[in-house]
Coordinates of C-alpha atoms and ligand atoms in Angstrom, one line a residue:
Chain A
M1 CA -10.3 15.2 21.9
R2 CA -7.9 17.9 20.8
V3 CA -5.4 17.3 18.1
H4 CA -2.3 19.5 17.5
F5 CA -0.4 19.3 14.3
T6 CA 1.3 21.4 11.7
V7 CA -0.7 22.4 8.7
N8 CA 1.1 24.0 5.8
G9 CA 4.0 24.9 8.0
R10 CA 2.1 26.5 10.8
P11 CA 1.1 24.8 14.1
Q12 CA -2.6 24.3 14.4
E13 CA -5.0 22.7 16.8
A14 CA -8.4 21.2 16.3
D15 CA -10.9 20.9 19.2
D16 CA -13.9 18.6 19.9
V17 CA -12.5 16.1 17.4
W18 CA -14.4 12.7 17.5
E19 CA -12.0 9.8 17.9
G20 CA -13.2 8.1 14.8
E21 CA -12.9 11.2 12.6
S22 CA -10.7 11.3 9.6
L23 CA -8.0 13.9 8.8
L24 CA -10.0 15.0 5.8
Y25 CA -13.0 15.8 8.2
V26 CA -10.7 17.8 10.5
L27 CA -9.2 19.8 7.6
R28 CA -12.5 20.6 6.0
E29 CA -14.9 21.0 8.9
R30 CA -12.8 21.9 11.9
L31 CA -10.1 24.1 10.2
G32 CA -12.2 25.4 7.4
L33 CA -9.9 24.2 4.6
P34 CA -12.2 22.7 2.0
G35 CA -9.5 22.4 -0.7
S36 CA -9.1 18.6 0.0
K37 CA -12.2 17.1 -1.5
N38 CA -14.4 14.4 -0.1
A39 CA -15.7 12.1 -2.9
C40 CA -15.6 8.5 -1.8
E41 CA -14.3 8.3 1.8
Q42 CA -12.7 5.0 1.0
G43 CA -9.4 5.6 -0.6
E44 CA -10.6 5.0 -4.2
C45 CA -10.5 8.5 -5.7
G46 CA -7.6 10.4 -4.4
S47 CA -9.4 13.7 -4.3
C48 CA -8.5 14.1 -0.6
T49 CA -4.8 13.6 -1.2
V50 CA -2.5 15.6 1.2
R51 CA 1.1 15.1 2.3
L52 CA 1.6 13.6 5.7
D53 CA 5.3 14.1 6.8
G54 CA 6.0 14.6 3.1
V55 CA 4.3 11.5 1.8
P56 CA 1.1 11.6 -0.3
V57 CA -1.8 9.9 1.5
C58 CA -5.6 9.8 1.3
S59 CA -6.6 12.1 4.2
C60 CA -9.9 10.3 4.4
L61 CA -8.1 7.1 5.6
V62 CA -5.9 8.8 8.3
A63 CA -7.5 8.9 11.7
A64 CA -7.4 12.4 13.2
G65 CA -5.5 11.2 16.3
Q66 CA -2.9 9.7 14.1
V67 CA -1.6 13.2 13.0
E68 CA -0.9 14.5 16.5
G69 CA 2.5 16.2 16.1
R70 CA 2.9 15.5 12.5
E71 CA 3.2 17.7 9.4
V72 CA 0.4 18.0 6.8
V73 CA 0.5 20.0 3.5
T74 CA -2.8 20.7 1.8
V75 CA -3.5 22.2 -1.7
E76 CA -4.1 25.5 0.0
G77 CA -0.5 25.6 1.0
L78 CA 0.9 24.1 -2.2
A79 CA 1.9 27.4 -3.8
D80 CA 3.9 28.6 -0.7
F81 CA 5.3 25.1 -0.3
A82 CA 6.6 25.0 -3.9
K83 CA 8.0 28.4 -3.6
Q84 CA 10.0 27.7 -0.5
R85 CA 11.2 24.4 -2.0
A86 CA 12.4 26.4 -5.1
E87 CA 14.2 28.9 -2.8
G88 CA 15.9 26.0 -1.0
G89 CA 14.0 26.6 2.3
C90 CA 12.5 29.3 4.1
A91 CA 14.6 32.3 4.1
S92 CA 12.3 34.9 5.5
G93 CA 11.5 33.0 8.7
A94 CA 7.8 33.4 8.0
C95 CA 7.4 30.1 6.1
G96 CA 4.4 28.2 5.4
T97 CA 0.8 29.5 5.0
S98 CA -1.3 30.9 7.8
L99 CA -4.6 29.4 8.4
Q100 CA -6.4 32.5 7.3
N101 CA -4.5 32.8 4.1
A102 CA -5.1 29.1 3.5
Q103 CA -8.8 29.5 4.1
E104 CA -9.0 32.5 1.8
W105 CA -6.8 31.0 -0.8
Q106 CA -8.1 31.2 -4.4
A107 CA -6.6 29.9 -7.6
Q108 CA -6.3 33.3 -9.3
G109 CA -3.1 33.8 -11.2
T110 CA -1.1 37.0 -10.8
D111 CA -2.8 40.0 -12.3
S112 CA -0.7 40.9 -15.3
Q113 CA -1.5 44.7 -14.9
T114 CA -1.0 45.2 -11.3
G115 CA 1.3 42.3 -10.5
E116 CA -1.0 41.5 -7.6
G117 CA -2.6 38.3 -6.6
T118 CA -1.8 34.8 -5.6
E119 CA 1.3 33.2 -6.9
L120 CA 0.6 29.6 -8.1
A121 CA 2.7 26.6 -7.8
P122 CA 4.3 25.7 -11.2
I123 CA 2.0 22.6 -11.2
Q124 CA -1.1 24.7 -10.7
Q125 CA -0.1 27.0 -13.4
A126 CA 0.6 24.2 -15.8
F127 CA -2.9 22.7 -15.0
I128 CA -4.5 26.0 -16.0
D129 CA -2.3 26.5 -19.2
A130 CA -2.9 22.9 -20.4
G131 CA -6.6 23.1 -19.7
A132 CA -6.5 20.2 -17.3
V133 CA -9.3 21.4 -15.1
Q134 CA -12.9 20.8 -16.0
C135 CA -15.3 20.5 -13.0
G136 CA -12.2 20.7 -10.9
F137 CA -13.2 18.3 -8.2
C138 CA -10.3 16.0 -8.7
T139 CA -7.8 18.8 -9.2
P140 CA -6.6 19.5 -5.7
G141 CA -5.7 15.8 -5.1
L142 CA -4.0 15.6 -8.5
L143 CA -2.0 18.7 -7.8
V144 CA -0.7 17.4 -4.5
A145 CA 0.2 14.0 -6.0
A146 CA 1.7 15.4 -9.2
D147 CA 3.7 18.0 -7.3
E148 CA 5.3 15.3 -5.1
M149 CA 6.1 13.2 -8.1
L150 CA 7.9 16.0 -9.8
E151 CA 9.9 16.7 -6.5
R152 CA 11.1 13.1 -6.5
N153 CA 11.4 12.5 -10.2
P154 CA 12.0 15.8 -12.2
N155 CA 12.1 14.0 -15.6
P156 CA 9.2 11.5 -15.5
A157 CA 8.4 9.2 -18.4
D158 CA 4.7 9.0 -19.3
A159 CA 4.6 5.7 -17.4
D160 CA 5.9 7.4 -14.2
I161 CA 3.3 10.0 -14.5
R162 CA 0.5 7.5 -15.0
E163 CA 1.8 5.4 -12.0
A164 CA 2.1 8.4 -9.7
L165 CA -1.4 9.5 -10.6
S166 CA -3.0 6.1 -10.7
G167 CA -4.8 6.7 -7.3
N168 CA -6.5 9.9 -8.5
L169 CA -9.7 9.5 -10.5
C170 CA -11.0 12.2 -12.9
R171 CA -14.5 11.9 -14.3
C172 CA -14.2 14.7 -16.8
T173 CA -11.1 15.1 -18.7
G174 CA -10.1 11.6 -19.8
Y175 CA -6.7 12.4 -18.3
E176 CA -5.0 13.5 -21.6
K177 CA -4.9 17.1 -20.6
I178 CA -3.8 16.2 -17.1
M179 CA -0.8 14.2 -18.7
D180 CA -0.1 17.3 -20.8
A181 CA -0.1 19.5 -17.6
V182 CA 2.3 17.4 -15.8
R183 CA 4.6 17.1 -18.8
L184 CA 4.4 20.9 -19.2
A185 CA 5.3 21.5 -15.5
A186 CA 8.2 19.0 -15.8
A187 CA 9.5 20.6 -19.0
R188 CA 9.3 24.1 -17.4
Q189 CA 11.0 22.9 -14.3
S190 CA 13.9 21.5 -16.3
Q191 CA 14.3 24.7 -18.2
G192 CA 14.1 26.6 -15.0
V193 CA 11.2 28.8 -15.9
Chain B
M1 CA -15.0 5.8 21.3
D2 CA -11.6 6.2 23.0
F3 CA -8.4 6.9 21.1
L4 CA -5.4 5.0 22.6
R5 CA -1.9 6.2 21.8
P6 CA 0.7 3.8 23.1
A7 CA 4.2 5.3 22.6
S8 CA 6.0 1.9 22.7
W9 CA 5.4 -1.7 22.0
E10 CA 5.2 -2.5 25.7
E11 CA 2.5 0.1 26.2
A12 CA 0.7 -1.2 23.1
L13 CA 0.7 -4.7 24.6
A14 CA -0.5 -3.5 28.0
A15 CA -3.3 -1.5 26.4
K16 CA -4.4 -4.5 24.3
A17 CA -4.4 -6.7 27.4
E18 CA -6.5 -4.1 29.3
H19 CA -8.9 -3.6 26.3
P20 CA -9.0 -6.8 24.3
T21 CA -11.8 -5.2 22.1
A22 CA -9.4 -2.4 21.0
V23 CA -9.0 -2.1 17.3
P24 CA -5.4 -1.5 16.3
I25 CA -5.0 1.0 13.5
A26 CA -1.7 1.1 11.5
G27 CA -2.1 2.6 7.9
G28 CA -5.9 2.8 8.5
T29 CA -6.6 1.7 4.9
D30 CA -8.9 -1.0 6.0
V31 CA -10.1 0.3 9.4
M32 CA -11.0 3.8 8.3
V33 CA -13.1 2.6 5.4
E34 CA -15.1 0.6 7.9
I35 CA -15.4 3.6 10.4
N36 CA -16.3 6.1 7.6
F37 CA -19.1 3.9 6.4
D38 CA -20.3 3.0 9.9
H39 CA -19.6 -0.7 9.4
R40 CA -17.5 -0.6 12.6
R41 CA -17.8 1.5 15.7
P42 CA -15.0 0.2 18.0
E43 CA -15.1 1.2 21.7
Y44 CA -11.3 1.8 21.4
L45 CA -9.1 2.7 18.5
M46 CA -5.5 2.0 19.2
D47 CA -2.9 3.9 17.1
L48 CA 0.2 1.9 16.2
N49 CA 2.0 4.7 14.3
R50 CA 3.8 5.9 17.5
V51 CA 5.5 2.5 17.9
G52 CA 8.5 3.3 15.7
D53 CA 10.1 -0.2 15.5
L54 CA 6.9 -1.5 13.8
S55 CA 8.0 0.5 10.8
E56 CA 11.5 -0.9 10.6
W57 CA 13.0 -3.9 8.9
E58 CA 16.1 -6.0 9.3
V59 CA 17.8 -8.1 6.7
G60 CA 19.3 -11.2 8.4
E61 CA 21.2 -14.3 7.1
E62 CA 18.2 -16.4 6.3
S63 CA 15.3 -14.1 6.5
V64 CA 14.0 -10.6 6.6
R65 CA 12.3 -9.4 9.8
L66 CA 9.6 -7.0 8.4
G67 CA 8.0 -4.8 11.0
A68 CA 4.2 -5.0 10.9
S69 CA 3.7 -1.4 9.8
V70 CA 6.4 -1.1 7.1
P71 CA 4.4 0.5 4.2
Y72 CA 4.3 -1.3 0.9
T73 CA 6.1 1.6 -0.8
K74 CA 9.2 0.8 1.4
I75 CA 9.1 -2.9 0.7
M76 CA 9.0 -2.1 -3.1
E77 CA 11.8 0.3 -2.8
N78 CA 14.1 -1.5 -0.4
L79 CA 13.5 -5.2 -0.5
R80 CA 13.1 -6.2 -4.1
A81 CA 16.2 -8.4 -4.1
E82 CA 15.5 -10.1 -0.8
L83 CA 11.7 -10.4 -1.1
P84 CA 11.0 -10.2 -4.9
G85 CA 7.6 -11.9 -4.6
L86 CA 6.4 -9.6 -1.8
A87 CA 7.8 -6.6 -3.6
L88 CA 5.9 -7.5 -6.8
A89 CA 2.7 -8.2 -4.8
S90 CA 3.1 -4.8 -2.9
H91 CA 3.4 -3.0 -6.2
T92 CA 0.0 -4.3 -7.2
V93 CA -1.8 -3.0 -4.2
A94 CA -4.2 -0.1 -4.7
S95 CA -2.4 3.2 -5.5
P96 CA 0.7 5.1 -4.3
Q97 CA -1.4 6.9 -1.6
I98 CA -2.6 3.5 -0.2
R99 CA 0.8 1.9 -0.5
N100 CA 2.3 4.8 1.5
R101 CA 0.2 3.9 4.4
G102 CA -0.8 0.2 4.2
G103 CA 1.4 -2.6 5.1
V104 CA 1.6 -6.4 5.7
G105 CA 0.6 -6.3 9.3
G106 CA -2.7 -4.8 8.3
N107 CA -3.1 -7.1 5.5
L108 CA -2.6 -10.0 8.0
G109 CA -4.8 -8.3 10.5
T110 CA -7.6 -8.2 8.0
A111 CA -6.8 -11.6 6.6
S112 CA -9.0 -11.1 3.5
P113 CA -8.7 -14.0 1.1
A114 CA -8.0 -11.1 -1.6
G115 CA -5.1 -9.6 0.3
D116 CA -2.1 -9.4 -2.0
A117 CA 0.7 -10.1 0.5
H118 CA -0.7 -13.6 1.4
P119 CA 0.2 -15.5 -1.8
A120 CA 3.7 -14.0 -1.8
L121 CA 4.2 -15.0 1.9
L122 CA 2.9 -18.4 1.5
A123 CA 5.1 -18.9 -1.5
A124 CA 8.3 -17.4 0.1
G125 CA 7.7 -19.1 3.4
A126 CA 7.1 -16.9 6.5
E127 CA 6.4 -16.8 10.1
V128 CA 4.2 -14.2 11.8
E129 CA 5.7 -12.9 15.1
V130 CA 2.9 -12.2 17.5
E131 CA 3.0 -11.0 21.0
S132 CA 0.9 -10.3 24.1
V133 CA 1.7 -9.6 27.7
R134 CA 1.6 -13.4 28.1
G135 CA 4.5 -13.8 25.8
S136 CA 5.6 -14.0 22.2
R137 CA 5.1 -16.7 19.6
R138 CA 5.8 -17.3 15.9
I139 CA 2.9 -18.7 13.8
P140 CA 3.9 -20.4 10.5
I141 CA 2.1 -18.6 7.7
D142 CA 0.3 -21.7 6.7
E143 CA -1.4 -21.8 10.1
F144 CA -2.2 -18.1 10.3
Y145 CA -5.4 -17.9 8.1
K146 CA -8.4 -19.5 9.9
G147 CA -11.3 -18.5 7.8
V148 CA -12.8 -15.7 5.7
K149 CA -11.2 -12.6 7.4
R150 CA -10.2 -14.6 10.4
N151 CA -6.7 -15.2 11.6
A152 CA -4.9 -17.0 14.4
L153 CA -4.5 -14.0 16.7
A154 CA -5.8 -14.1 20.2
A155 CA -7.8 -11.1 21.5
D156 CA -4.8 -9.7 23.5
E157 CA -2.2 -10.3 20.7
L158 CA -0.6 -8.0 18.4
I159 CA 1.5 -8.7 15.2
R160 CA 5.0 -7.4 15.7
A161 CA 6.8 -8.5 12.6
V162 CA 6.8 -11.0 9.7
H163 CA 9.9 -13.1 9.2
V164 CA 10.1 -13.8 5.5
K165 CA 12.6 -16.2 4.0
K166 CA 15.1 -14.5 1.8
A167 CA 14.7 -15.6 -1.7
D168 CA 17.2 -18.2 -2.8
G169 CA 15.7 -18.3 -6.4
P170 CA 13.3 -16.5 -8.7
Q171 CA 9.8 -15.5 -7.4
Q172 CA 6.7 -14.2 -9.2
F173 CA 3.4 -12.8 -8.4
S174 CA 0.5 -12.5 -10.7
K175 CA -2.9 -10.9 -10.2
V176 CA -6.1 -10.8 -12.3
G177 CA -8.2 -7.5 -12.2
T178 CA -9.8 -5.1 -14.5
R179 CA -7.1 -2.4 -14.5
N180 CA -3.5 -2.1 -13.4
A181 CA -4.2 0.0 -10.3
M182 CA -6.8 0.2 -7.5
V183 CA -7.9 -3.4 -8.0
I184 CA -8.8 -5.9 -5.5
A185 CA -7.7 -9.3 -7.0
V186 CA -10.2 -11.4 -8.8
C187 CA -7.7 -14.0 -8.0
A188 CA -3.9 -14.0 -7.5
F189 CA -1.0 -16.4 -7.6
G190 CA 2.5 -16.4 -6.1
L191 CA 5.2 -18.8 -6.9
A192 CA 8.7 -19.2 -5.5
L193 CA 11.5 -21.4 -6.7
H194 CA 13.8 -22.6 -3.9
P195 CA 16.8 -24.1 -5.6
R196 CA 18.6 -24.7 -2.4
T197 CA 16.1 -27.2 -1.2
R198 CA 15.0 -28.0 -4.8
T199 CA 11.4 -27.2 -3.9
V200 CA 8.7 -25.0 -5.3
R201 CA 6.2 -23.2 -3.2
T202 CA 2.9 -21.6 -4.2
G203 CA 0.2 -19.2 -2.8
I204 CA -3.2 -18.6 -4.2
G205 CA -5.3 -15.6 -3.3
S206 CA -9.0 -14.9 -3.7
A207 CA -9.9 -18.5 -4.8
A208 CA -10.8 -20.1 -1.5
P209 CA -12.1 -19.0 1.9
T210 CA -8.5 -18.2 3.0
P211 CA -5.3 -17.7 1.1
I212 CA -3.9 -21.3 0.4
R213 CA -1.0 -23.2 -0.9
A214 CA -1.5 -25.6 -3.8
R215 CA 0.1 -28.6 -1.9
A216 CA -0.6 -31.3 -4.3
A217 CA 0.6 -29.2 -7.2
E218 CA 3.8 -28.5 -5.3
E219 CA 4.5 -32.1 -4.5
F220 CA 3.8 -33.1 -8.1
L221 CA 6.2 -30.5 -9.5
N222 CA 8.9 -31.2 -6.9
A223 CA 8.9 -34.9 -7.8
A224 CA 8.7 -34.2 -11.6
L225 CA 11.7 -31.7 -11.5
E226 CA 13.6 -34.1 -9.3
E227 CA 13.0 -37.2 -11.3
G228 CA 13.6 -35.4 -14.7
G229 CA 16.9 -34.0 -13.3
F230 CA 15.7 -30.5 -14.2
W231 CA 17.4 -28.6 -11.4
D232 CA 20.8 -29.9 -12.6
S233 CA 20.2 -29.8 -16.3
G234 CA 18.4 -26.5 -16.4
K235 CA 16.2 -27.9 -19.2
I236 CA 13.0 -26.3 -20.2
V237 CA 10.1 -27.6 -18.1
T238 CA 8.2 -30.1 -20.2
P239 CA 4.8 -28.6 -21.3
S240 CA 3.0 -31.7 -20.0
V241 CA 4.6 -31.2 -16.6
A242 CA 3.6 -27.4 -16.6
K243 CA 0.1 -28.3 -17.6
Q244 CA -0.3 -30.9 -14.9
F245 CA 1.0 -28.4 -12.4
A246 CA -1.5 -25.8 -13.7
D247 CA -4.4 -28.2 -13.5
L248 CA -3.4 -29.2 -9.9
C249 CA -3.2 -25.6 -8.9
A250 CA -6.7 -25.0 -10.4
A251 CA -8.0 -28.0 -8.6
A252 CA -6.7 -26.6 -5.3
C253 CA -9.1 -23.7 -5.5
N254 CA -12.4 -23.6 -3.8
P255 CA -13.7 -20.3 -5.1
I256 CA -17.1 -18.6 -5.1
D257 CA -19.1 -16.6 -7.6
D258 CA -19.1 -12.9 -6.7
V259 CA -19.2 -9.5 -8.3
R260 CA -15.5 -9.7 -9.3
G261 CA -15.7 -13.1 -11.1
T262 CA -17.2 -16.5 -11.2
A263 CA -15.9 -19.5 -9.5
S264 CA -15.1 -21.3 -12.8
Y265 CA -13.3 -18.2 -14.2
R266 CA -11.3 -18.1 -11.0
R267 CA -10.3 -21.7 -11.3
H268 CA -9.3 -21.3 -14.9
A269 CA -7.4 -18.0 -14.2
V270 CA -5.4 -19.6 -11.4
G271 CA -4.3 -22.4 -13.8
V272 CA -3.2 -19.9 -16.3
M273 CA -1.2 -17.9 -13.8
A274 CA 0.4 -21.0 -12.4
R275 CA 1.6 -22.0 -15.9
R276 CA 2.8 -18.5 -16.5
T277 CA 4.6 -17.8 -13.3
L278 CA 6.3 -21.3 -13.6
T279 CA 7.5 -20.4 -17.0
W280 CA 8.7 -17.0 -15.9
T281 CA 10.6 -18.2 -12.8
W282 CA 12.1 -21.3 -14.5
E283 CA 13.4 -19.2 -17.4
S284 CA 15.1 -16.8 -15.0
Y285 CA 16.5 -19.8 -13.0
R286 CA 17.9 -21.2 -16.3
G287 CA 19.3 -17.8 -17.1
A288 CA 21.0 -17.5 -13.8
R289 CA 22.5 -20.9 -14.1
R290 CA 23.9 -20.2 -17.6
L291 CA 25.5 -17.1 -16.2
T292 CA 27.1 -18.9 -13.3
E293 CA 28.2 -21.7 -15.6
G294 CA 29.6 -19.2 -18.2
A295 CA 31.6 -17.6 -15.4
A296 CA 32.9 -20.9 -14.1
Ligands
FAD1 C1 -8.9 2.0 -2.1 C2 -8.3 0.7 -1.5 C3 -7.7 -0.3 -2.3 C4 -7.2 -1.4 -1.7 N1 -6.5 -2.3 -2.6 C5 -5.9 -3.3 -2.1 C6 -5.3 -4.2 -2.9 O1 -5.2 -4.1 -4.1 N2 -4.7 -5.3 -2.3 C7 -4.8 -5.5 -1.0 O2 -4.2 -6.5 -0.5 N3 -5.4 -4.7 -0.1 C8 -6.0 -3.6 -0.6 N4 -6.7 -2.7 0.2 C9 -6.7 -3.1 1.6 C10 -5.6 -2.5 2.5 O3 -5.0 -1.5 1.9 C11 -4.6 -3.6 2.9 O4 -5.3 -4.6 3.5 C12 -3.6 -3.0 3.8 O5 -2.5 -4.0 3.8 C13 -4.0 -2.7 5.2 O6 -2.9 -2.2 6.0 P1 -3.1 -1.0 7.0 O7 -1.8 -0.8 7.7 O8 -3.6 0.1 6.4 O9 -4.2 -1.7 8.0 P2 -5.2 -1.1 9.0 O10 -6.4 -0.6 8.3 O11 -4.5 -0.2 9.9 O12 -5.6 -2.4 9.8 C14 -6.2 -3.5 9.1 C15 -6.5 -4.6 10.1 O13 -5.4 -5.2 10.8 C16 -5.3 -4.8 12.1 N5 -4.0 -4.6 12.5 C17 -3.2 -3.7 11.9 N6 -2.0 -3.7 12.4 C18 -1.9 -4.8 13.3 C19 -1.0 -5.3 14.2 N7 0.3 -4.8 14.3 N8 -1.4 -6.3 15.1 C20 -2.6 -6.8 15.0 N9 -3.6 -6.3 14.2 C21 -3.3 -5.3 13.4 C22 -6.4 -3.8 12.4 O14 -6.9 -3.8 13.6 C23 -7.4 -4.1 11.3 O15 -8.3 -5.1 11.7 C24 -7.1 -1.6 -0.3 C25 -7.8 -0.6 0.5 C26 -8.3 0.6 -0.1 C27 -8.9 1.6 0.9
FES2 S1 -12.2 10.9 -0.5 FE1 -10.4 10.0 0.1 S2 -9.8 8.8 -1.6 FE2 -11.8 9.5 -2.1
FES3 S1 -12.1 17.7 -13.8 FE1 -14.0 16.9 -13.1 S2 -13.4 15.1 -12.0 FE2 -11.5 15.8 -12.9

């Protein structure tokens, strides 16, 4: 079957989708967006977290056909998504992230000499600055979940952060640096930097 | 496999009548795990997300009509006052991502003895509204669970809503597991005080082939509270009464040994949770009484 849906603000369609396929599979294998990770395929690890109509979900547990006509944000579109949110919407008219840009997206910060490069979402920059990334496999899911929490709750207590990230497993960091990163992003957000 | 996309409740019923083997999918948090792991290859998958009213709820005089697909997150956020037991139970389900998708209709569809909604529904008192092209009926929650992962639905029926009695007193939910998130219950216990009828109801999860009530324990406690004049006096429940209640709750279990725990641990833990939830709810009943009396 064919599925039409919005990915990172742009309409997309996926062809030859098997009826029992997950949204995660469609994103990775049909649309070439491997940012959302596949670790458990059973909702346990959160590494496949995306936003579906704004809400964080495990994309491995959403059937492809269920996203017909709906809106998905993946980690590849997070930087643009955060930027537009900060600007209060999409001023330029060219909002979202094209499929090609999403496919080629890389987590490189802005080059300090040339000013060129990809702009990161504040939560992404905070993960780098706090050293919250080791192997990186859990990172995309954590970024999507943490970004959504900060949108809802700009001044989270530690308990709020732990709860919001309780569906995301990390096997490397022991979570402390991840906590630091989210606290850092929250502090920067409240200082408006 | 065929993917069915009914756009309305009537279309969903018609599709289910035409294809009784069709597997409904709501949040997908049970169904997709089975498909991903090839434990299930249904001929038809029927998406219920397009049926909008399944995600709505209505607070009535006596009860809340909770659409089958209302996700746990919404129950926690919106129905804490009306359905405190179910809201607490919802909060213990898995993780935010799962709670954003999964709901009570799916929990009832799966009818796992470990489903967290069940003890809360049993304790509060609920009816499951099911429908097919043949008509609609309401199944009392006590008659809904038929065996391990079996429920009272006919092949052509779908769950439309659950009618849960609004709390008329304190309710509690307690669950044993290895961490605070992402845990299938080793066992669970729900308790609701119903001061209006001067009764207590219970629900036990993961300690018998189906979710059950501890009826003998309820009868004992109802009689003890009545005879001792506890509802009127607001006295502390006598430790011997609480102990007898806990023992009867443990005795109601018919658990198994499995990877999550042994039968004897489950029985013991249910007794402990019964005593604790009784203490918590009774304390808050007494607190509420003191407040109203203070005001009077
Ligand atoms: C990682 C993980 C952790 C979990 N942790 C918990 C937990 O802590 N506690 C807990 O209770 N559960 C847990 N679950 C199980 C699951 O999330 C719940 O059972 C949830 O309530 C299912 O709801 P759903 O909408 O996702 O159901 P679905 O997967 O969509 O459906 C479940 C079943 O119900 C049927 N069904 C759905 N809607 C209807 C309807 N309207 N009419 C008739 N049949 C219907 C489906 O055909 C299917 O058989 C967990 C699952 C995962 C993946
Ligand atoms: S891959 Fe989806 S939760 Fe692990
Ligand atoms: S950094 Fe390796 S799993 Fe989290």
